Structure formats: structure tokens, C-alpha cells
Short mmCIF file of C-alpha atoms and ligand atoms in Angstrom, two decimals:
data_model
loop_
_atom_site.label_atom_id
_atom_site.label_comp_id
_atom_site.label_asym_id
_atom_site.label_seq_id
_atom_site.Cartn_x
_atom_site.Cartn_y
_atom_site.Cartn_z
CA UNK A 1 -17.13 -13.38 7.84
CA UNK A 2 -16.42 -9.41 7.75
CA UNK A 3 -15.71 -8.53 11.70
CA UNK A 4 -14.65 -4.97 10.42
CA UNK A 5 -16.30 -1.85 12.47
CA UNK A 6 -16.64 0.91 9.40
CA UNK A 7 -16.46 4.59 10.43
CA UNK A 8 -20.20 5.58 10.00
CA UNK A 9 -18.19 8.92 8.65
CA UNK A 10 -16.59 6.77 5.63
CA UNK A 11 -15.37 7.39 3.26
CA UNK A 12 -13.50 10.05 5.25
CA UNK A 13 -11.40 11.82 2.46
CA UNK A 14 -12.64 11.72 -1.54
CA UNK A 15 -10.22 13.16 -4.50
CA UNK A 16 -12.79 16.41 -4.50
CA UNK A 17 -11.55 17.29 -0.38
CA UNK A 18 -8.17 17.88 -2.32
CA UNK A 19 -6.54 20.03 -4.60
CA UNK A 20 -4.10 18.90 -7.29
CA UNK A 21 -0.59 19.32 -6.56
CA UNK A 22 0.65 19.29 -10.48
CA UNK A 23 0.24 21.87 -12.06
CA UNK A 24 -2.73 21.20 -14.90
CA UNK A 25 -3.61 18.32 -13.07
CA UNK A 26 -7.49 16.77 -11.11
CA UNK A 27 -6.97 14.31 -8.22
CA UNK A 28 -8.43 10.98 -9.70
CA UNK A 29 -8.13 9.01 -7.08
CA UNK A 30 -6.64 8.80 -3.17
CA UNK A 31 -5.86 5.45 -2.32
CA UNK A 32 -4.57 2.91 0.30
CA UNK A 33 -2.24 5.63 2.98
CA UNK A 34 0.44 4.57 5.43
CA UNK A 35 -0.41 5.33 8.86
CA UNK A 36 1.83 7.25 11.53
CA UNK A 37 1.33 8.88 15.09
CA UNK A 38 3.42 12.25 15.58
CA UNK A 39 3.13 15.07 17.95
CA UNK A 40 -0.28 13.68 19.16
CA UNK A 41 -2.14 13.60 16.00
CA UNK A 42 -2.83 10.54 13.49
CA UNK A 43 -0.92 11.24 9.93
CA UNK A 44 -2.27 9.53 6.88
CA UNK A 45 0.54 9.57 3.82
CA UNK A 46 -2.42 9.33 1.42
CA UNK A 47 -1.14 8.22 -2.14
CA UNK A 48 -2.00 10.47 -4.16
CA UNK A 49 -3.05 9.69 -8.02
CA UNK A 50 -3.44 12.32 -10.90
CA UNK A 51 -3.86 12.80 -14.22
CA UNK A 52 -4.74 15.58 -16.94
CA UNK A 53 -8.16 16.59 -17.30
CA UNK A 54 -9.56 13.80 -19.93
CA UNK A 55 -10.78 15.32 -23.45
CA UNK A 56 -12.69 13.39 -25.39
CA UNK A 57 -11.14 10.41 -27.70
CA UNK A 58 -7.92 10.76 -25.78
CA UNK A 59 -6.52 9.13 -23.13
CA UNK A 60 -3.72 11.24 -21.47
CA UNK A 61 -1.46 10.83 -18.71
CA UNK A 62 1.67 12.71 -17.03
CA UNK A 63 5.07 10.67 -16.24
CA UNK A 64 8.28 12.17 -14.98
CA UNK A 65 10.66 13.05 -17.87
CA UNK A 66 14.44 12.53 -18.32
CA UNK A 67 15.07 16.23 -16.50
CA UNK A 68 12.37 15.76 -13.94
CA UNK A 69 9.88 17.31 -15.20
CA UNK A 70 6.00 16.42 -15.63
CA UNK A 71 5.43 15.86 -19.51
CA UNK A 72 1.95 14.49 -20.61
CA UNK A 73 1.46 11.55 -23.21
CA UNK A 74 -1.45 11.21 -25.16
CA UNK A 75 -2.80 8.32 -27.39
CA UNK A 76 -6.01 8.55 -29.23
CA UNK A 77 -8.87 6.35 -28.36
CA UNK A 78 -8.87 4.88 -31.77
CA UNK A 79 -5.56 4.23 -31.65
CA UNK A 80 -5.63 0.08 -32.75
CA UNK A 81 -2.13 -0.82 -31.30
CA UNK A 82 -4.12 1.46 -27.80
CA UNK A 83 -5.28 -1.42 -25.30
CA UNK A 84 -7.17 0.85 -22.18
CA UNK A 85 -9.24 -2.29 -20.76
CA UNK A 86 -7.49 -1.56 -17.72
CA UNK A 87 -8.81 1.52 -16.18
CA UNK A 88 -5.30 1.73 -14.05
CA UNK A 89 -2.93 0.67 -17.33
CA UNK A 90 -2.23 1.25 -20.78
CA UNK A 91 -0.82 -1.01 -22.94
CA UNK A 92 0.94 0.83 -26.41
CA UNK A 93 2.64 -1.33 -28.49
CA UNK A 94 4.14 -3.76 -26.07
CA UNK A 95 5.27 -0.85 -23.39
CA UNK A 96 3.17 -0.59 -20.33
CA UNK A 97 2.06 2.91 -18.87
CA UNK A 98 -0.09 3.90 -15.84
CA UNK A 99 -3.02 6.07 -16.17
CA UNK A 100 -2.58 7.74 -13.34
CA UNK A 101 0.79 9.08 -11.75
CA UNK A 102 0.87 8.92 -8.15
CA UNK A 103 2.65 10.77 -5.02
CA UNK A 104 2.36 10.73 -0.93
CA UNK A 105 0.60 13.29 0.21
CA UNK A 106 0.41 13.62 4.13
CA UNK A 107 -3.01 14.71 6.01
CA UNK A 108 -3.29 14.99 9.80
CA UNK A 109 -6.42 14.64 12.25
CA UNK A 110 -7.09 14.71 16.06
CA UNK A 111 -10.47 13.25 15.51
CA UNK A 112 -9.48 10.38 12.77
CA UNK A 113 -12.17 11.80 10.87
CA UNK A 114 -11.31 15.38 9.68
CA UNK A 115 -7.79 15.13 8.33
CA UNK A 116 -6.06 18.58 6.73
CA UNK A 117 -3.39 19.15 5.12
CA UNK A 118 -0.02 21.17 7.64
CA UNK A 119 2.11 22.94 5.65
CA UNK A 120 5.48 22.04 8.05
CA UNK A 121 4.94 18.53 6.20
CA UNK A 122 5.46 17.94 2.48
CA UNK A 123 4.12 15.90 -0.13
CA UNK A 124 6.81 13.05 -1.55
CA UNK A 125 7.26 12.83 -5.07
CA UNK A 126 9.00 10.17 -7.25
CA UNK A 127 12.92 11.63 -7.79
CA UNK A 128 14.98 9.97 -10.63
CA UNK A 129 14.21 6.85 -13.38
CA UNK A 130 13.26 4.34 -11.42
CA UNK A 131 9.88 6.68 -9.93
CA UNK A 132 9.19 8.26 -13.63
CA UNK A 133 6.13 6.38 -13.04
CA UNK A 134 5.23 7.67 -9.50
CA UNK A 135 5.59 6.40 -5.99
CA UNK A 136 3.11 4.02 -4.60
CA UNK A 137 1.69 2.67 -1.07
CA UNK A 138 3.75 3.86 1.27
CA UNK A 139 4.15 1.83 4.70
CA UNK A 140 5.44 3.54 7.79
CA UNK A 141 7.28 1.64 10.34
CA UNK A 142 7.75 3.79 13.16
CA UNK A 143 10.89 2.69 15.46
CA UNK A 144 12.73 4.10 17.99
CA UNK A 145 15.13 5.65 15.85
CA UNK A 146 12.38 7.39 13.37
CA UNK A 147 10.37 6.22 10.74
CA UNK A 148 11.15 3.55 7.39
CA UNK A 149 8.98 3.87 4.69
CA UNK A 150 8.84 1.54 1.91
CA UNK A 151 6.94 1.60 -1.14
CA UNK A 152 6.42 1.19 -4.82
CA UNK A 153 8.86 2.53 -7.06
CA UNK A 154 7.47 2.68 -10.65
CA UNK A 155 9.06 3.58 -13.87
CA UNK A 156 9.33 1.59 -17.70
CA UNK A 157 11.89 -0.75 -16.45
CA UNK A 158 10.43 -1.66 -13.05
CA UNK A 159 8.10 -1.81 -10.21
CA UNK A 160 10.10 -2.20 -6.81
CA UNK A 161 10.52 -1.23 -3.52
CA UNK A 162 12.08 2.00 -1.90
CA UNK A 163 13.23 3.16 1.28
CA UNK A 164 13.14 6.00 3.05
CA UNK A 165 13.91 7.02 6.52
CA UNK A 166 13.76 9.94 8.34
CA UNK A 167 13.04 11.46 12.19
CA UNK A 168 10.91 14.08 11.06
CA UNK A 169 9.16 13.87 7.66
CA UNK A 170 11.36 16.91 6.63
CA UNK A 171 14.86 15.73 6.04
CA UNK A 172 14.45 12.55 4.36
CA UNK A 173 17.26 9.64 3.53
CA UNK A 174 16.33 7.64 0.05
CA UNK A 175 17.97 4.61 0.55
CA UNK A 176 17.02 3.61 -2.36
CA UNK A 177 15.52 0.00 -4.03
CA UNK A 178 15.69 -2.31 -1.59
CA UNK A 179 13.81 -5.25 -2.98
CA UNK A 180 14.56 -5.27 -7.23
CA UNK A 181 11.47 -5.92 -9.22
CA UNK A 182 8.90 -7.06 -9.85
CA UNK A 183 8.77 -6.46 -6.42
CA UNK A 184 5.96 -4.63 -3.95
CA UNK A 185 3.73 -4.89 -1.06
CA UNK A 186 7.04 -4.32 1.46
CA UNK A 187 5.85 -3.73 5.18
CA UNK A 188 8.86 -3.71 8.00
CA UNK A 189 8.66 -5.62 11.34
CA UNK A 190 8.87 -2.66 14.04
CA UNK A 191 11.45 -4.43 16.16
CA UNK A 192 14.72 -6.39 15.92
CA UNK A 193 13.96 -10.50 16.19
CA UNK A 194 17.03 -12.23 17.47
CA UNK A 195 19.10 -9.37 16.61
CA UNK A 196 18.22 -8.98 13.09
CA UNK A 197 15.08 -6.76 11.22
CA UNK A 198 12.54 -8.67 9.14
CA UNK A 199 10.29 -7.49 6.06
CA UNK A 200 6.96 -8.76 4.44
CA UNK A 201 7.61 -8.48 0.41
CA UNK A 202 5.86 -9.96 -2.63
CA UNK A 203 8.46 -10.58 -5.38
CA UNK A 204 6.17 -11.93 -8.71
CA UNK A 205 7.57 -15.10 -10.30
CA UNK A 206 5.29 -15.48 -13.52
CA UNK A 207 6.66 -18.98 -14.63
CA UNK A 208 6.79 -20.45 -11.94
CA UNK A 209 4.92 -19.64 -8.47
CA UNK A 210 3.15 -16.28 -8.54
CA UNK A 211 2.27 -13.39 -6.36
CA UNK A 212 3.18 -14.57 -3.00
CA UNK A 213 4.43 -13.29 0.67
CA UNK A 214 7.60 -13.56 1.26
CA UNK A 215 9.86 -12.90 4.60
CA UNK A 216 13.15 -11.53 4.39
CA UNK A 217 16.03 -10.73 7.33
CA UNK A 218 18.66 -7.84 7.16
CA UNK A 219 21.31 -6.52 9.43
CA UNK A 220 20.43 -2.92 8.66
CA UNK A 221 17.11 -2.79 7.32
CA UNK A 222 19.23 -1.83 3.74
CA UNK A 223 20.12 -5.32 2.43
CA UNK A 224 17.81 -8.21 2.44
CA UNK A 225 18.58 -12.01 2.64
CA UNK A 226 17.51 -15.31 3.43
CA UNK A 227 14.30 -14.53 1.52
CA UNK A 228 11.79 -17.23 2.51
CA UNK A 229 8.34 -17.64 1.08
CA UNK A 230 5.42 -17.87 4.02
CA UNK A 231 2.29 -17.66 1.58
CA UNK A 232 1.19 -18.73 -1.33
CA UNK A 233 -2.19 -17.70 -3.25
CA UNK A 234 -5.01 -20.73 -3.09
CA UNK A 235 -6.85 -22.13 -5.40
CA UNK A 236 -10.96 -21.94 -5.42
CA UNK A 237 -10.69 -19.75 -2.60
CA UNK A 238 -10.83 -15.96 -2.01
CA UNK A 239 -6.95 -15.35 -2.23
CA UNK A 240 -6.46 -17.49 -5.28
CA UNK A 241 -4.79 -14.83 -7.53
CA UNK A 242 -2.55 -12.78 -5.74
CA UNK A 243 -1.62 -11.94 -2.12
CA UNK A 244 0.62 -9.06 -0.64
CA UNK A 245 1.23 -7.62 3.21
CA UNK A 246 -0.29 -5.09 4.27
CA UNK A 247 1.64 -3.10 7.08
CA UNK A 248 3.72 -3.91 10.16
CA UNK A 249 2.88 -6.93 11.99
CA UNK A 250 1.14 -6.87 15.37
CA UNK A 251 2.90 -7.73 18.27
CA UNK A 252 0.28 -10.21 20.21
CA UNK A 253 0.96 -13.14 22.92
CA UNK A 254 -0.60 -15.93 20.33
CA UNK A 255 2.17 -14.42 17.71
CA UNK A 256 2.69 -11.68 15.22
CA UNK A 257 -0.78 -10.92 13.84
CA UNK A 258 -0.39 -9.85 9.88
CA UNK A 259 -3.65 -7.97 8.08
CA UNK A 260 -2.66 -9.06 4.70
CA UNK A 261 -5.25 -8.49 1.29
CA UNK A 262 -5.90 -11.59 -1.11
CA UNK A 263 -7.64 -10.83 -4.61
CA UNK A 264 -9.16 -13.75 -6.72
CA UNK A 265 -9.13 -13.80 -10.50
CA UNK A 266 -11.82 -11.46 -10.63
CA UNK A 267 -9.49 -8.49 -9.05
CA UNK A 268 -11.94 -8.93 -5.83
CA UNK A 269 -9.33 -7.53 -2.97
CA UNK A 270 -10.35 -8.81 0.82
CA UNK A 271 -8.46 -8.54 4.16
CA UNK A 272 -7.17 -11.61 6.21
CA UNK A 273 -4.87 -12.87 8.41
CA UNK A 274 -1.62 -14.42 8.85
CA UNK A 275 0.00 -15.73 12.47
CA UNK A 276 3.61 -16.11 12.81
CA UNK A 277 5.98 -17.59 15.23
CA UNK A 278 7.04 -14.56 17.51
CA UNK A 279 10.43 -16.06 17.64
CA UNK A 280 10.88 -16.98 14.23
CA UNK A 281 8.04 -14.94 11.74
CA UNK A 282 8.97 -17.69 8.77
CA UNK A 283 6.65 -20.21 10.66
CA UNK A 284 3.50 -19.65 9.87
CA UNK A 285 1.05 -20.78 12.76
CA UNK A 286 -2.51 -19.57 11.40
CA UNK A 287 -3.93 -17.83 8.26
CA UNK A 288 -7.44 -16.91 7.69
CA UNK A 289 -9.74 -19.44 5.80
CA UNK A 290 -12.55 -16.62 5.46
CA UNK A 291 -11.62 -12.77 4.88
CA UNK A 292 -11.85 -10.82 7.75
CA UNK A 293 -13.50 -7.94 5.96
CA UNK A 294 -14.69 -7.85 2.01
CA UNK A 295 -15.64 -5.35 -0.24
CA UNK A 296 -19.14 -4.81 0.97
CA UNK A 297 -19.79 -1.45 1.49
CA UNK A 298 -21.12 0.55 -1.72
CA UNK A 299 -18.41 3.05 -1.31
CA UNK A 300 -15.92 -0.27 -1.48
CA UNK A 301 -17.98 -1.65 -4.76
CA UNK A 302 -18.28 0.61 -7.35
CA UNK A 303 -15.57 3.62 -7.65
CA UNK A 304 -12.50 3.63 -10.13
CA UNK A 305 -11.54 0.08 -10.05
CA UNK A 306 -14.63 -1.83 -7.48
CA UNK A 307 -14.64 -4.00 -5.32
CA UNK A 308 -11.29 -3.15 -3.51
CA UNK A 309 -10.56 -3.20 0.05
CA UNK A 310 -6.96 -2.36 0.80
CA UNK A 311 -5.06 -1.74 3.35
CA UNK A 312 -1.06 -0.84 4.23
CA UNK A 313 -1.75 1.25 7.36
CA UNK A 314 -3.20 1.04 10.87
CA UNK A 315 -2.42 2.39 14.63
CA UNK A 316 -3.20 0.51 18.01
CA UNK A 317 -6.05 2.40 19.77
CA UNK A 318 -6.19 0.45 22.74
CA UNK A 319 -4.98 -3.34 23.62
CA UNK A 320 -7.15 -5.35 21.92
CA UNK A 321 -7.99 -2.44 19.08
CA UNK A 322 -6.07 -1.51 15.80
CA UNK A 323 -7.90 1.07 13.53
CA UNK A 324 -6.70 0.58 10.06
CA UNK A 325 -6.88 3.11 7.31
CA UNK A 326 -7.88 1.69 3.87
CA UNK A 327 -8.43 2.95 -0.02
CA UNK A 328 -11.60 1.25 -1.26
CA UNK A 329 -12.45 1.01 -4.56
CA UNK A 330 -8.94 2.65 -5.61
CA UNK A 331 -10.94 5.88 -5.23
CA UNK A 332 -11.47 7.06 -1.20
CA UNK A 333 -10.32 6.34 2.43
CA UNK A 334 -11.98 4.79 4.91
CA UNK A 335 -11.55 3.66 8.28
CA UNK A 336 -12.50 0.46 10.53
CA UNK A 337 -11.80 -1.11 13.54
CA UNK A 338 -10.82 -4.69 14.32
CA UNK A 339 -10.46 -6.53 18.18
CA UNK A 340 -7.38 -8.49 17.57
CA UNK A 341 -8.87 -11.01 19.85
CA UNK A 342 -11.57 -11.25 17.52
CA UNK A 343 -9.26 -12.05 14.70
CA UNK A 344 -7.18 -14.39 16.73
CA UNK A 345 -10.74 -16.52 17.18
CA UNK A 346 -11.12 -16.47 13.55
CA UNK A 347 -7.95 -17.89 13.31
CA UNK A 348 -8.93 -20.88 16.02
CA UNK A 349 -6.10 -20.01 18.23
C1 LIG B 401 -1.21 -2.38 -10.62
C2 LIG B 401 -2.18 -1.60 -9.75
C3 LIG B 401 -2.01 -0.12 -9.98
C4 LIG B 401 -0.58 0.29 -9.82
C5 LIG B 401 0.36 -0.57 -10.68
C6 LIG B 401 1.82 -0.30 -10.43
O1 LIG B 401 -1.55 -2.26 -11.94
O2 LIG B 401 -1.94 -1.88 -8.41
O3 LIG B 401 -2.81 0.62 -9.09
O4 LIG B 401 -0.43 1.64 -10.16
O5 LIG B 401 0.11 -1.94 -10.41
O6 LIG B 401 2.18 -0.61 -9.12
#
């Protein structure tokens, strides 16, 4: 059953409301932003994907080179060792590539709806090897002593997770990879449980086990341990083929309520839900037999890769309210509203 309230605005921001950042470069698509509160506005850190222009018979794409720089590939269309079935990855001769290269771009609103670009804040870009491929999904955990980001790191040899804190989205600390690949979907509890921090990841074990969410505890938010898997995909049903967290867990008297996305074989992406013990978020108390919101929408169907609902970001708007920011269709954002006692009931609890 979909219980999300869609923005009648959506989709709120489409690649055309923006202008490239790269030099050379069109907006492809804007997809799934982390969501922040600062100096009474609502900030979106929009990820950002571009690419060249497309000519015809060539596919072309920029990645980070050895100095830095932007440098563009291109493989012809012909090309028989070429595999482009993937609209998001090409395969060349065993080595992987993305289409796309992607950034975090940060918008602010007072409205939710109208979101604009402030030049005190600056777009992140990938820095070093391990983001030649770009920087992916952020999630901001806002604490009391600033914000933690985490997100994809891509490159040839990897995708994992960095960190990155900061107080005021100018100076920023790269921690670094915090969770080795293949390694993604990272979200941060927003508070210390029994002294420690905990984190949502999804490591991928292709042999044996899959693409499931996982529960780690650190002493410093740096180094991980005690890694402990909560949930596994499930077969025949909606989240058969891969699951992943979405962003910080919501502090609720039933438990910590986690808006987590499920895709079947069919690359279908849906929302649902996840209840953990509030004293130990390992123990899993409910999850969500149905989705709580599906791909539905025609804005959430067709676009660069449909049928995608995604989300890594949301903010409280009242006690029983959380608006959550999502990319659908890899392409735009939107915006809904859930009552977290609503999802609770879904959950039976
Ligand atoms: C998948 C998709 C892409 C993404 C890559 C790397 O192929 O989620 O959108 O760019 O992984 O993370």
C-alpha cells in the first residue's frame, strides 16, 4: 500500500532548472539528495550527474584523470567488445565505467518547493583515485557537533563509502573510506546508543549472501566494527534483489523507524520500513511486508532509468511528520510526506 503524500508541485527540480558545472558538460540527471536544515532554510545536496553532449554513434563520458582533471572517453557505438545495455554503465572489455559522472550540488528553499542555488555554499566534487568516478548519494547526519556525510566513492578499483564532516559546509574534513568496497548505501544514527555511534551500510557479498543491510558500531564515527547483518533481500517479494538504507533512523517510542528502498530483479526500487530495538538497533522488531510507497507516479516510471523511487534524505516537519526528498526515475526530485504513525500501523505495532 503507497501511504506517501506527493508534492502536487513534483517533480520540484529537473536537470533543465540547472546549469552544468563542468565545463562542456549538460546535466543528465539530478538524483536522490541528502537533506539538511541550516540557518532556517531546508538544503538539498542534490547529486548531481553529467556527461558530454552525446553525438551520434558515440557514447562519451568524463572521469577524473590522474592530475585531477576532467578528461572525456569515448567508444563507438559499434564498438563489438562496447556493452551499453545499461543506460547508467558501460562495460569495455571487462572494465566497468559509468555513463554519467556525478557531484553534490547544494540548493536551498524556504518554501520546500523553490530551491536555488547560494553562492556562500559550494558544490562537492570527487578529490583523488578512489572518486575518479564521481561522488554519489550523499546522507547528512546532522549532530550536535556539525554535520557527517557519507556517500559513494567511485573510481576503477571501487565503490565505497566516504566521510565527511564539517560545521559549516565550507571547511570540510574528508575522513576518508570508511566502509571498503563494494560497499554503499551508509546512513549514520544521529545520536550515541550506549555510548557508542551506529551506521546502516550495505557491503555486497556476490558468492555468498547478497545486497543486504548491515549495522555497524564505532567509537568515533571513523572506524567501524562489530558489523552485524539486520536484513536480508526476500525472495518472491518486492525486495527480493537488493536492499540498502536510506538516511538516519527516526527516533520514535515503538523504536527507531528506518525508510529503507528494496528493488526486485526487475530494478523496480520501492520504500519500506525497518523497526529496531531503541536500545540495541541490531534487533530488528518490524519490517514492512508491503512498500510504503512504489514507483507510481509517471514522473517515477519512465525517465532515465524508470521505475525508481529513492530516497537518502528527509527532515521532521512536525511529530508525527517526516518529509522526505527523493530522485525518481534517476532523473528529478520530488517530495512526499509520511505520518510515522501511519507507518508504525503498517508495521502492526
Ligand atoms: C549502480 C547505479 C548507478 C551508480 C553506480 C555506482 O550502477 O546505482 O546509478 O552510479 O551503481 O554507484
Amino acid at each position: 500500500m503507497d501511504i506517501a503524500k506527493r508534492n502536487p508541485a513534483n517533480p520540484i527540480l529537473r536537470p533543465s532548472d540547472l546549469k552544468a558545472c563542468i565545463p562542456g558538460m549538460e546535466i543528465t540527471c539530478l538524483l536522490n539528495p541528502g537533506v539538511f536544515r541550516m540557518n532556517g532554510k531546508t538544503w538539498l545536496l542534490l547529486r548531481v550527474a553529467e556527461r558530454p553532449i552525446q553525438e551520434n554513434g558515440v557514447i562519451s563520458f568524463p572521469v577524473y584523470n590522474e592530475k585531477g582533471e576532467i578528461e572525456v572517453l569515448r567508444f563507438s557505438k559499434d564498438d563489438p567488445d562496447l556493452d551499453a545495455s545499461d543506460p547508467r554503465v558501460i562495460g569495455y572489455k571487462g572494465q566497468n565505467y559509468l555513463t554519467t559522472l556525478s557531484y553534490l550540488r547544494p540548493v536551498c528553499s524556504d518554501d520546500d518547493v523553490h530551491f536555488r542555488e547560494d553562492p556562500s555554499v559550494k558544490p562537492i566534487f570527487g578529490e583523488g583515485f578512489q572518486e575518479s568516478f564521481g561522488i554519489e548519494d550523499c546522507r547528512v547526519a546532522t549532530m550536535e557537533d556539525g554535520f557527517w556525510l557519507t556517500f559513494t566513492e567511485v573510481s576503477p578499483v571501487a565503490v565505497g563509502v566516504g566521510l565527511i564532516h564539517t560545521k559549516d559546509f565550507n571547511a570540510l574534513t574528508r575522513e576518508g573510506m570508511i566502509f571498503p568496497p563494494h560497499n554503499k548505501d551508509c546512513a549514520l544514527f544521529e545520536e550515541k546508543i550506549g555510548g557508542k555511534w551506529y551506521a546502516f551500510h550495505r557491503p555486497s557479498s556476490p558468492e555468498l549472501g547478497g545486497n543486504y543491510i548491515w549495522v555497524a558500531e564505532s567509537p568515533d564515527r571513523i572506524h567501524w566494527g562489530r558489523h552485524k547483518c539486520i536484513a536480508t533481500t526476500r525472495r518472491g517479494m518486492w525486495d527480493s534483489a537488493r536492499v540498502g538504507a536510506g538516511a538516519a533512523p527516526v527516533r520514535t517510542e515503538k523504536g527507531w523507524l528506518e525508510i529503507y528502498h528494496g528493488a526486485n530483479a526487475e530494478n523496480r526500487y520501492c520504500l519500506g520500513a525497518l523497526l529496531l530495538d531503541l536500545e540495541d538497533p541490531t534487533k530488528v522488531l518490524a519490517r514492512s511486508e508491503e512498500p510504503i510507497m512504489e514507483p507510481v507516479a509517471p514522473y517515477e516510471q519512465t525517465g532515465f532509468f524508470g521505475n525508481v523511487v529513492f530516497t537518502n534524505g528527509f527532515y521532521r516537519t512536525g511529530e508525527d511528520t517526516v518529509k522526505i526528498f527523493y530522485g525518481a526515475s534517476d532523473e528529478v526530485i520530488c517530495s512526499a510526506e509520511f505520518s510515522i504513525s501511519e507507518i508504525l500501523n503498517t508495521l502492526h505495532v
